[in-house]
Short mmCIF file of C-alpha atoms and ligand atoms in Angstrom, two decimals:
data_model
loop_
_atom_site.label_atom_id
_atom_site.label_comp_id
_atom_site.label_asym_id
_atom_site.label_seq_id
_atom_site.Cartn_x
_atom_site.Cartn_y
_atom_site.Cartn_z
CA MET A 35 45.47 90.55 150.50
CA ILE A 36 42.78 88.52 152.31
CA TYR A 37 41.08 86.16 149.35
CA MET A 38 37.40 85.51 150.94
CA ASP A 39 35.88 84.01 147.98
CA ASN A 40 37.14 80.46 148.14
CA ALA A 41 33.07 79.39 147.31
CA ALA A 42 33.84 81.36 143.82
CA THR A 43 37.14 78.77 143.32
CA SER A 44 39.37 77.92 146.25
CA TYR A 45 42.81 79.94 146.28
CA PRO A 46 45.69 78.97 146.89
CA LYS A 47 46.10 75.88 145.97
CA PRO A 48 48.00 73.44 147.68
CA ASP A 49 51.44 73.44 146.63
CA VAL A 50 51.53 69.50 145.64
CA VAL A 51 48.57 70.47 143.18
CA ILE A 52 50.77 72.71 141.25
CA GLN A 53 53.69 70.11 141.74
CA ALA A 54 51.69 67.23 140.13
CA MET A 55 50.25 69.99 137.03
CA THR A 56 54.32 70.95 136.03
CA ASP A 57 54.90 67.20 136.69
CA TYR A 58 52.57 66.45 133.81
CA MET A 59 53.47 69.25 131.67
CA LYS A 60 57.63 68.73 131.69
CA ASN A 61 57.45 65.12 132.08
CA ILE A 62 54.26 63.04 130.45
CA GLY A 63 52.73 65.41 127.97
CA ALA A 64 50.95 62.74 126.11
CA ASN A 65 47.42 61.77 125.38
CA SER A 66 45.69 59.00 127.02
CA GLY A 67 43.77 55.93 125.35
CA ARG A 68 44.85 57.22 122.05
CA SER A 69 48.09 55.62 121.79
CA SER A 70 50.06 53.11 123.48
CA HIS A 71 53.53 54.04 124.23
CA ARG A 72 55.02 54.72 127.70
CA LEU A 73 53.94 58.28 127.95
CA ALA A 74 50.40 57.33 126.84
CA ILE A 75 50.24 54.88 129.77
CA GLU A 76 51.51 57.18 131.96
CA ALA A 77 48.86 59.68 131.44
CA GLY A 78 46.38 57.20 131.95
CA HIS A 79 47.46 56.21 135.34
CA ILE A 80 47.35 59.79 136.23
CA ILE A 81 43.75 59.86 135.11
CA TYR A 82 43.29 56.44 136.94
CA GLU A 83 44.84 57.76 139.90
CA THR A 84 42.39 61.05 140.28
CA ARG A 85 39.52 58.94 139.69
CA GLU A 86 40.78 56.29 142.71
CA ALA A 87 41.19 59.18 144.88
CA ILE A 88 37.85 60.87 144.16
CA ALA A 89 36.12 57.32 144.53
CA GLU A 90 37.91 57.04 148.36
CA LEU A 91 36.47 60.49 149.21
CA PHE A 92 33.11 59.75 148.13
CA ASN A 93 32.55 55.92 148.66
CA ILE A 94 32.32 54.96 145.32
CA SER A 95 33.27 51.42 144.95
CA ASP A 96 33.99 51.32 141.15
CA PRO A 97 35.96 54.51 140.18
CA LEU A 98 35.32 54.13 136.60
CA ARG A 99 31.55 54.84 137.17
CA ILE A 100 33.04 58.89 138.11
CA ILE A 101 32.78 60.72 134.25
CA PHE A 102 35.06 63.60 133.77
CA CYS A 103 33.54 66.83 132.83
CA SER A 104 34.88 70.54 132.88
CA ASN A 105 32.69 71.33 135.95
CA VAL A 106 29.77 70.72 137.56
CA THR A 107 27.91 72.46 135.29
CA GLU A 108 28.56 70.25 132.89
CA ALA A 109 28.08 67.48 135.00
CA LEU A 110 24.74 68.67 136.07
CA ASN A 111 23.78 69.29 132.23
CA LEU A 112 24.66 65.31 131.34
CA ALA A 113 22.84 64.02 134.21
CA MET A 114 19.30 66.09 133.93
CA ARG A 115 19.81 66.05 130.07
CA GLY A 116 20.64 62.70 130.46
CA PHE A 117 18.07 61.17 132.32
CA LEU A 118 14.69 63.19 132.08
CA LYS A 119 12.55 62.72 128.96
CA PRO A 120 9.28 64.82 128.39
CA ASP A 121 6.25 64.20 130.61
CA ASP A 122 8.76 63.23 133.28
CA GLY A 123 8.78 64.65 136.59
CA VAL A 124 11.20 66.63 138.54
CA ILE A 125 11.87 68.01 142.30
CA THR A 126 13.97 70.21 143.22
CA SER A 127 14.44 73.30 145.86
CA SER A 128 14.16 77.19 145.83
CA ILE A 129 17.90 77.42 146.40
CA GLU A 130 19.58 76.38 143.81
CA HIS A 131 22.30 77.73 141.82
CA ASN A 132 21.72 78.58 137.87
CA SER A 133 23.24 75.78 136.86
CA VAL A 134 20.71 73.26 137.86
CA MET A 135 17.80 76.00 137.11
CA ARG A 136 18.64 76.75 133.87
CA PRO A 137 19.24 73.36 132.73
CA LEU A 138 15.57 72.55 134.20
CA ARG A 139 13.97 75.78 132.95
CA ALA A 140 15.05 74.70 129.63
CA LEU A 141 14.05 71.42 129.85
CA GLU A 142 10.70 72.36 130.87
CA GLU A 143 10.50 73.72 127.79
CA GLU A 144 10.36 70.35 125.97
CA GLY A 145 7.81 68.94 128.37
CA VAL A 146 9.62 68.17 131.56
CA GLU A 147 7.62 69.10 134.64
CA VAL A 148 9.45 70.66 136.93
CA THR A 149 8.14 70.87 141.19
CA VAL A 150 10.20 73.54 142.99
CA VAL A 151 9.81 72.76 146.90
CA ASN A 152 10.56 76.05 149.00
CA CYS A 153 12.95 76.10 151.31
CA SER A 154 13.13 78.35 155.02
CA SER A 155 14.31 81.72 154.76
CA GLN A 156 16.88 80.27 156.53
CA GLY A 157 17.70 78.49 153.79
CA PHE A 158 16.65 74.87 155.26
CA LEU A 159 14.74 72.29 153.21
CA GLU A 160 11.92 69.70 155.54
CA PRO A 161 12.45 66.20 153.71
CA ARG A 162 8.70 65.93 154.50
CA GLU A 163 7.94 68.72 151.82
CA ILE A 164 10.08 67.04 149.27
CA GLN A 165 7.84 63.54 150.39
CA ALA A 166 4.70 65.55 150.01
CA ALA A 167 5.74 67.01 146.17
CA ILE A 168 6.27 63.26 144.66
CA LYS A 169 3.81 62.75 141.76
CA ALA A 170 2.85 59.74 139.60
CA ASN A 171 5.46 60.94 137.00
CA THR A 172 8.24 62.13 139.23
CA LYS A 173 11.37 60.26 138.30
CA LEU A 174 14.67 62.69 140.05
CA ILE A 175 15.23 64.82 142.80
CA VAL A 176 17.98 67.58 142.04
CA LEU A 177 19.46 69.46 145.34
CA ASN A 178 22.16 71.14 145.92
CA HIS A 179 24.13 69.70 149.26
CA ALA A 180 24.96 73.40 150.77
CA SER A 181 23.63 76.57 149.33
CA ASN A 182 26.22 79.11 147.57
CA VAL A 183 23.97 81.94 148.95
CA ILE A 184 23.99 81.16 152.57
CA GLY A 185 25.95 78.06 153.26
CA SER A 186 22.76 75.71 154.59
CA ILE A 187 23.32 72.29 154.51
CA LEU A 188 20.13 70.52 152.85
CA PRO A 189 19.52 66.73 155.18
CA VAL A 190 20.49 64.75 151.85
CA ALA A 191 20.61 61.27 153.45
CA GLU A 192 16.85 61.80 154.92
CA VAL A 193 16.03 62.72 151.31
CA GLY A 194 17.88 59.86 149.77
CA GLU A 195 15.79 57.67 151.88
CA ILE A 196 12.95 59.00 150.43
CA ALA A 197 14.14 58.55 146.84
CA ARG A 198 14.96 55.06 147.39
CA GLN A 199 11.59 54.36 149.14
CA ASN A 200 9.61 55.95 146.07
CA ASP A 201 11.91 54.50 143.37
CA LEU A 202 13.44 58.22 142.70
CA LEU A 203 16.86 58.89 141.43
CA LEU A 204 18.49 61.60 143.95
CA LEU A 205 21.17 64.01 141.75
CA LEU A 206 23.42 65.80 144.57
CA ASP A 207 25.05 69.01 143.34
CA ALA A 208 28.26 68.88 145.54
CA ALA A 209 29.72 72.23 144.32
CA GLN A 210 29.57 73.68 147.56
CA THR A 211 30.48 70.64 149.95
CA GLY A 212 32.86 67.97 147.83
CA GLY A 213 36.07 67.85 149.99
CA ALA A 214 34.90 69.82 152.70
CA TYR A 215 31.98 68.19 154.47
CA PRO A 216 31.52 64.23 154.06
CA ILE A 217 30.09 62.60 151.07
CA ASP A 218 29.02 58.49 150.96
CA VAL A 219 27.05 57.96 147.94
CA GLU A 220 26.01 54.87 149.96
CA ALA A 221 24.88 55.76 153.10
CA MET A 222 23.38 59.33 151.44
CA ASN A 223 21.73 57.09 148.82
CA ILE A 224 23.12 59.25 146.38
CA ASP A 225 22.54 57.71 142.69
CA LEU A 226 23.87 60.70 140.61
CA LEU A 227 26.37 62.90 142.28
CA ALA A 228 27.70 65.97 140.48
CA PHE A 229 31.13 67.34 141.54
CA THR A 230 33.36 70.66 140.86
CA GLY A 231 37.36 70.27 141.06
CA HIS A 232 38.16 73.53 141.62
CA LYS A 233 36.30 74.69 145.01
CA ALA A 234 37.26 72.38 147.97
CA MET A 235 38.66 69.74 146.53
CA TYR A 236 41.40 72.05 145.49
CA GLY A 237 42.04 71.24 141.76
CA PRO A 238 42.48 73.57 139.16
CA GLN A 239 39.55 75.39 137.24
CA GLY A 240 38.09 73.29 134.31
CA THR A 241 37.91 70.14 136.41
CA GLY A 242 34.78 68.17 137.63
CA GLY A 243 32.90 65.02 137.17
CA LEU A 244 29.76 62.80 137.31
CA TYR A 245 29.42 59.71 139.64
CA ILE A 246 26.61 57.48 137.86
CA ARG A 247 25.50 54.41 139.77
CA GLU A 248 25.66 51.01 138.47
CA GLY A 249 22.12 50.15 136.59
CA VAL A 250 21.38 54.02 135.80
CA ASP A 251 21.73 54.74 132.11
CA LEU A 252 22.20 58.41 130.30
CA LYS A 253 22.13 59.76 127.47
CA PRO A 254 25.30 61.01 126.71
CA LEU A 255 26.05 64.83 126.14
CA LYS A 256 28.21 64.64 123.43
CA TRP A 257 29.41 62.18 121.20
CA GLY A 258 33.14 61.52 119.46
CA GLY A 259 36.31 59.40 119.69
CA THR A 260 37.28 57.70 122.91
CA GLY A 261 40.02 55.91 121.79
CA SER A 262 38.41 52.75 122.43
CA ARG A 263 36.26 50.75 119.55
CA SER A 264 37.84 52.53 116.78
CA ASP A 265 36.31 50.56 114.43
CA GLU A 266 32.90 51.63 115.37
CA GLU A 267 30.99 54.79 114.56
CA ARG A 268 28.39 53.99 117.32
CA GLN A 269 29.73 55.58 121.08
CA PRO A 270 30.63 52.94 123.09
CA ASP A 271 28.05 52.35 125.75
CA PHE A 272 30.70 51.00 128.82
CA LEU A 273 31.89 53.52 131.29
CA PRO A 274 33.63 55.86 131.16
CA ASP A 275 34.13 56.36 127.52
CA ARG A 276 30.56 56.46 126.75
CA TYR A 277 30.35 60.07 128.29
CA GLU A 278 33.77 60.89 128.01
CA SER A 279 34.28 61.85 124.18
CA GLY A 280 37.21 64.13 123.10
CA THR A 281 40.59 64.70 125.03
CA LEU A 282 40.48 64.98 128.86
CA ASN A 283 42.25 67.85 130.35
CA ILE A 284 44.72 65.81 132.00
CA VAL A 285 46.69 68.39 133.14
CA GLY A 286 43.64 69.70 134.98
CA LEU A 287 43.45 66.22 136.51
CA ALA A 288 46.69 65.40 137.50
CA GLY A 289 46.22 68.89 139.93
CA LEU A 290 42.48 67.34 141.19
CA GLY A 291 44.10 64.18 141.98
CA ALA A 292 46.79 66.07 144.12
CA GLY A 293 43.84 68.26 145.20
CA VAL A 294 42.10 65.31 146.33
CA ARG A 295 44.81 63.33 147.97
CA PHE A 296 45.73 66.67 150.07
CA VAL A 297 42.01 66.47 151.32
CA LEU A 298 42.34 62.89 151.99
CA ALA A 299 45.42 63.31 153.96
CA GLU A 300 44.89 65.93 155.95
CA GLY A 301 41.56 64.20 156.67
CA GLU A 302 38.14 65.60 155.98
CA ASP A 303 37.31 65.83 159.85
CA ASN A 304 39.91 67.64 160.59
CA ILE A 305 38.85 70.16 157.54
CA ARG A 306 35.91 70.42 158.38
CA GLY A 307 36.72 70.95 162.02
CA LYS A 308 39.02 73.92 161.11
CA GLU A 309 36.39 75.47 158.75
CA LYS A 310 33.94 75.25 161.43
CA ASN A 311 35.87 76.99 163.93
CA LEU A 312 36.38 79.58 161.69
CA THR A 313 32.75 80.55 160.44
CA GLN A 314 32.04 80.43 163.91
CA LYS A 315 34.56 83.15 164.94
CA LEU A 316 33.05 84.77 161.75
CA LEU A 317 29.67 84.64 162.74
CA ASP A 318 30.31 85.46 166.09
CA GLY A 319 32.03 88.55 164.97
CA LEU A 320 29.38 90.01 162.57
CA THR A 321 25.79 88.94 164.01
CA ASN A 322 26.52 91.58 166.81
CA LEU A 323 27.58 94.45 164.89
CA LYS A 324 24.81 96.98 164.69
CA GLY A 325 23.39 97.67 161.16
CA VAL A 326 25.00 94.31 159.85
CA THR A 327 22.29 91.62 158.93
CA VAL A 328 24.02 87.91 158.82
CA TYR A 329 21.69 85.71 156.64
CA GLY A 330 20.92 81.93 157.19
CA GLY A 331 20.25 79.89 159.99
CA LEU A 332 23.31 80.60 161.94
CA ASP A 333 23.77 77.14 163.30
CA ILE A 334 27.73 75.86 162.34
CA ASP A 335 26.19 72.22 162.34
CA ARG A 336 24.11 73.25 159.44
CA GLN A 337 26.51 75.61 157.36
CA VAL A 338 29.66 75.28 155.34
CA GLY A 339 32.05 77.89 155.33
CA LEU A 340 30.35 80.68 153.83
CA VAL A 341 28.11 83.57 155.25
CA SER A 342 26.06 86.04 153.30
CA PHE A 343 25.63 89.59 155.38
CA ASN A 344 24.23 92.98 154.23
CA ILE A 345 25.28 96.78 155.64
CA ASP A 346 22.10 99.19 156.37
CA GLY A 347 22.50 101.47 154.05
CA LEU A 348 24.97 100.50 151.67
CA MET A 349 24.66 98.25 148.41
CA PRO A 350 26.33 94.95 148.10
CA SER A 351 28.60 96.20 145.57
CA GLU A 352 29.46 99.53 147.30
CA VAL A 353 30.65 97.20 150.51
CA GLY A 354 32.72 94.92 148.13
CA PHE A 355 34.32 97.60 146.35
CA GLN A 356 35.26 99.13 150.08
CA LEU A 357 36.66 95.62 151.31
CA ASP A 358 38.85 95.47 148.12
CA GLU A 359 40.21 98.96 147.71
CA GLU A 360 40.92 99.77 151.68
CA TYR A 361 41.63 96.69 153.08
CA GLU A 362 42.49 94.18 150.24
CA ILE A 363 39.58 91.86 151.37
CA MET A 364 38.18 90.06 148.26
CA CYS A 365 34.72 88.62 148.13
CA ARG A 366 31.83 88.41 146.09
CA VAL A 367 28.77 90.44 146.19
CA GLY A 368 25.28 90.73 144.55
CA LEU A 369 23.38 87.68 143.38
CA HIS A 370 25.73 84.92 143.53
CA CYS A 371 24.19 82.94 140.15
CA ALA A 372 21.20 81.69 142.32
CA PRO A 373 18.09 84.13 141.70
CA ALA A 374 15.95 81.58 143.39
CA ALA A 375 17.71 81.65 147.01
CA HIS A 376 17.86 84.73 147.33
CA LYS A 377 13.82 85.05 146.55
CA THR A 378 13.69 82.83 149.69
CA ILE A 379 15.93 84.49 151.74
CA GLY A 380 14.84 87.74 151.13
CA THR A 381 17.31 89.61 149.20
CA PHE A 382 16.31 89.86 145.30
CA PRO A 383 17.48 91.28 143.41
CA THR A 384 20.02 93.42 145.47
CA GLY A 385 21.70 90.23 146.73
CA THR A 386 24.11 89.73 149.36
CA VAL A 387 28.15 90.21 150.69
CA ARG A 388 29.59 86.66 150.84
CA LEU A 389 32.53 85.75 152.79
CA SER A 390 33.75 82.47 152.03
CA LEU A 391 36.66 80.40 153.88
CA SER A 392 39.19 77.53 153.02
CA TYR A 393 41.05 75.45 155.01
CA PHE A 394 44.25 77.68 154.24
CA THR A 395 42.09 80.51 155.63
CA THR A 396 43.65 81.88 159.12
CA GLU A 397 42.11 83.49 162.22
CA GLU A 398 44.32 86.60 162.13
CA GLU A 399 42.39 86.68 158.47
CA ILE A 400 39.15 85.91 159.88
CA GLY A 401 40.05 88.80 162.79
CA LYS A 402 40.89 91.71 159.97
CA THR A 403 38.04 91.09 158.13
CA ILE A 404 35.73 91.49 160.98
CA GLU A 405 37.60 94.62 161.91
CA ALA A 406 37.05 95.94 158.05
CA ILE A 407 33.40 95.25 158.34
CA THR A 408 33.34 96.57 161.72
CA LYS A 409 34.75 99.92 160.10
CA ILE A 410 32.41 100.21 157.32
CA ALA A 411 29.56 99.31 159.21
CA SER A 412 29.99 102.28 161.73
CA LYS A 413 30.85 104.93 159.04
CA MET B 141 66.37 29.68 130.57
CA ASN B 142 62.98 29.58 128.52
CA LYS B 143 61.03 32.16 128.06
CA PRO B 144 57.72 32.12 129.60
CA THR B 145 54.66 31.54 127.06
CA TYR B 146 52.52 34.85 127.55
CA GLY B 147 48.94 35.45 127.20
CA VAL B 148 46.97 38.94 127.21
CA VAL B 149 43.69 40.33 128.51
CA LEU B 150 42.22 42.18 126.38
CA PHE B 151 39.56 45.43 127.85
CA HIS B 152 36.96 47.71 126.05
CA SER B 153 38.59 51.09 127.68
CA THR B 154 42.03 52.06 128.61
CA GLN B 155 41.12 53.09 132.20
CA ALA B 156 39.69 49.35 132.38
CA ALA B 157 43.38 48.17 131.43
CA ILE B 158 45.13 50.72 134.06
CA LYS B 159 42.78 49.44 136.85
CA ALA B 160 43.38 45.80 136.03
CA GLU B 161 47.09 46.64 136.44
CA LYS B 162 46.91 48.16 139.51
CA ILE B 163 44.40 45.15 141.14
CA LEU B 164 47.08 42.55 139.63
CA LYS B 165 49.91 44.24 140.56
CA GLU B 166 48.56 44.73 144.21
CA ALA B 167 47.61 40.57 143.99
CA GLU B 168 51.60 40.38 142.88
CA ILE B 169 50.72 38.73 139.69
CA LYS B 170 53.43 39.69 136.87
CA ILE B 171 51.87 41.61 134.24
CA LYS B 172 52.28 44.16 131.89
CA LEU B 173 50.88 46.71 129.86
CA ILE B 174 51.30 46.44 126.49
CA PRO B 175 50.05 47.43 123.11
CA VAL B 176 47.77 45.34 121.56
CA PRO B 177 49.32 42.91 119.09
CA ARG B 178 48.25 43.53 115.90
CA HIS B 179 46.80 40.62 115.07
CA LEU B 180 43.93 40.43 117.88
CA SER B 181 41.87 43.34 116.48
CA SER B 182 40.85 45.34 119.58
CA ASP B 183 38.41 47.54 121.69
CA CYS B 184 41.44 49.78 123.32
CA GLY B 185 45.12 50.13 122.49
CA ILE B 186 46.75 48.41 125.65
CA CYS B 187 45.92 45.02 127.14
CA LEU B 188 47.70 43.16 129.80
CA ARG B 189 50.15 40.54 128.83
CA PHE B 190 50.58 37.57 131.68
CA GLU B 191 52.32 34.75 132.33
CA VAL B 192 50.31 31.70 130.74
CA ASP B 193 50.68 29.90 134.15
CA ASP B 194 48.52 32.66 135.69
CA VAL B 195 45.64 32.37 134.11
CA LEU B 196 43.49 31.30 136.57
CA ALA B 197 44.69 33.89 138.92
CA VAL B 198 44.26 36.70 136.52
CA LYS B 199 41.13 35.50 135.96
CA SER B 200 39.95 35.21 139.22
CA THR B 201 41.48 37.90 140.53
CA LEU B 202 39.74 40.23 137.89
CA ALA B 203 36.20 38.76 138.21
CA SER B 204 36.44 38.85 142.28
CA LYS B 205 37.33 42.86 141.43
CA ASN B 206 34.49 43.03 139.24
CA VAL B 207 36.76 44.47 136.35
CA GLN B 208 35.21 43.78 132.96
CA THR B 209 37.30 42.31 130.45
CA ALA B 210 36.56 42.16 126.69
CA ARG B 211 38.76 38.90 126.00
CA ILE B 212 41.80 36.44 126.87
CA HIS B 213 44.16 34.95 124.44
CA GLN B 214 47.33 32.83 124.38
CA LEU B 215 49.82 34.66 122.62
C1 PLP C 649 25.95 75.00 144.32
C2 PLP C 649 26.55 75.57 143.23
N1 PLP C 649 26.35 74.72 141.75
C3 PLP C 649 26.80 75.05 141.04
C4 PLP C 649 27.74 75.92 140.65
C5 PLP C 649 28.78 75.82 139.42
O1 PLP C 649 30.07 75.33 139.55
P1 PLP C 649 30.92 75.66 138.43
O2 PLP C 649 30.72 77.04 138.00
O3 PLP C 649 32.35 75.06 138.73
O4 PLP C 649 30.46 74.51 137.26
C6 PLP C 649 28.28 76.54 141.93
C7 PLP C 649 29.34 77.59 142.02
O5 PLP C 649 29.85 78.49 141.39
C8 PLP C 649 28.06 76.41 143.22
O6 PLP C 649 27.83 77.19 144.06
#
């Protein structure tokens, strides 16, 4: 079995992740912030240590400015819904995931002005196009760090500089990069960083969050119990409680903390180096095949560990089915929740076959995958 | 031996209390997370107990690391 669907969710997870989750379930199990016995405090420690690890990964100075959410989709909704008001302008790119586009289209119906800047057919964005799209009412720029369709990496630091010069906020969707590609909220001028825990941060599903820069105030997405200020019927104004109503996914956060510490211990450069090498091998193996079209810039320095392709005369779903049935290779096919991205690269409405690897993928698996695709394409 | 006299720092949130615990431990100040004593109505359920002689060190260490506190009391 070869798992090449890590862009959807990573598998396998490091053993330490499973151990941390089991340890919490067996030996701690309590809620945090509600009671004050020793197990409740232990649970609070686990949550805080996960914040700390994430703060280190993204160079965030105050771990309490990280808000835990159930995934990046919720984090993006909190950021966009909490910040944008009717008549505000927002700029985004033409290769965004629906977790950005759908909330923006909904906000558009409420009077927010949405400007979509086109990316090249290889999925790249010119920072000056963002500059040119800024209007008097523009308040926010929303970008994905890397496309989940073709893996292209966007010039975040350059856009961050533009945002700063124009007094705009930058919201980054780091779903495809967090853990796999360096992110530094200071160096890149990121005001709001939305991440998901279950991909390259190696946590379980149901984890993610939003970093909110000091000085940025958002309207909460939900209101409710926090354990703090229980005498008050109004939502507290301090972080993280302002945005973390309801019991957290503590078992999930135990796993996420272990996943991020795994990334920090292995070293992000090391992880990126290995994935780059594997991606290059995959690209080398596929680009020369007759009847195979590989999408994207084919520039490994501007691509994360995922490759989208099609085979002449075959629908993506047929290719995916053959890979699974005959070769036990698992991948994703179709539109990957990003219709605008497919229009940008010219694969709408059929979509692509997407192979996505992780730090646990081996050279042998890449070799077998190339072999299988070679056979399918030459039938 | 006399029991030391204690003070407590109250915080808005549990996570802030835990952050403070970590920072004060690193600074080798003797502290313990305890339930907030009933007579001190509180913002969150746990607070940090310290020995009163350390009050200045507690205050300056927390201030230097930007940890927001709600109140400080002597017990
Ligand atoms: C770029 C991008 N944004 C958002 C998401 C949504 O992630 P989640 O389902 O964890 O909220 C994904 C992955 O599915 C993604 O690749």
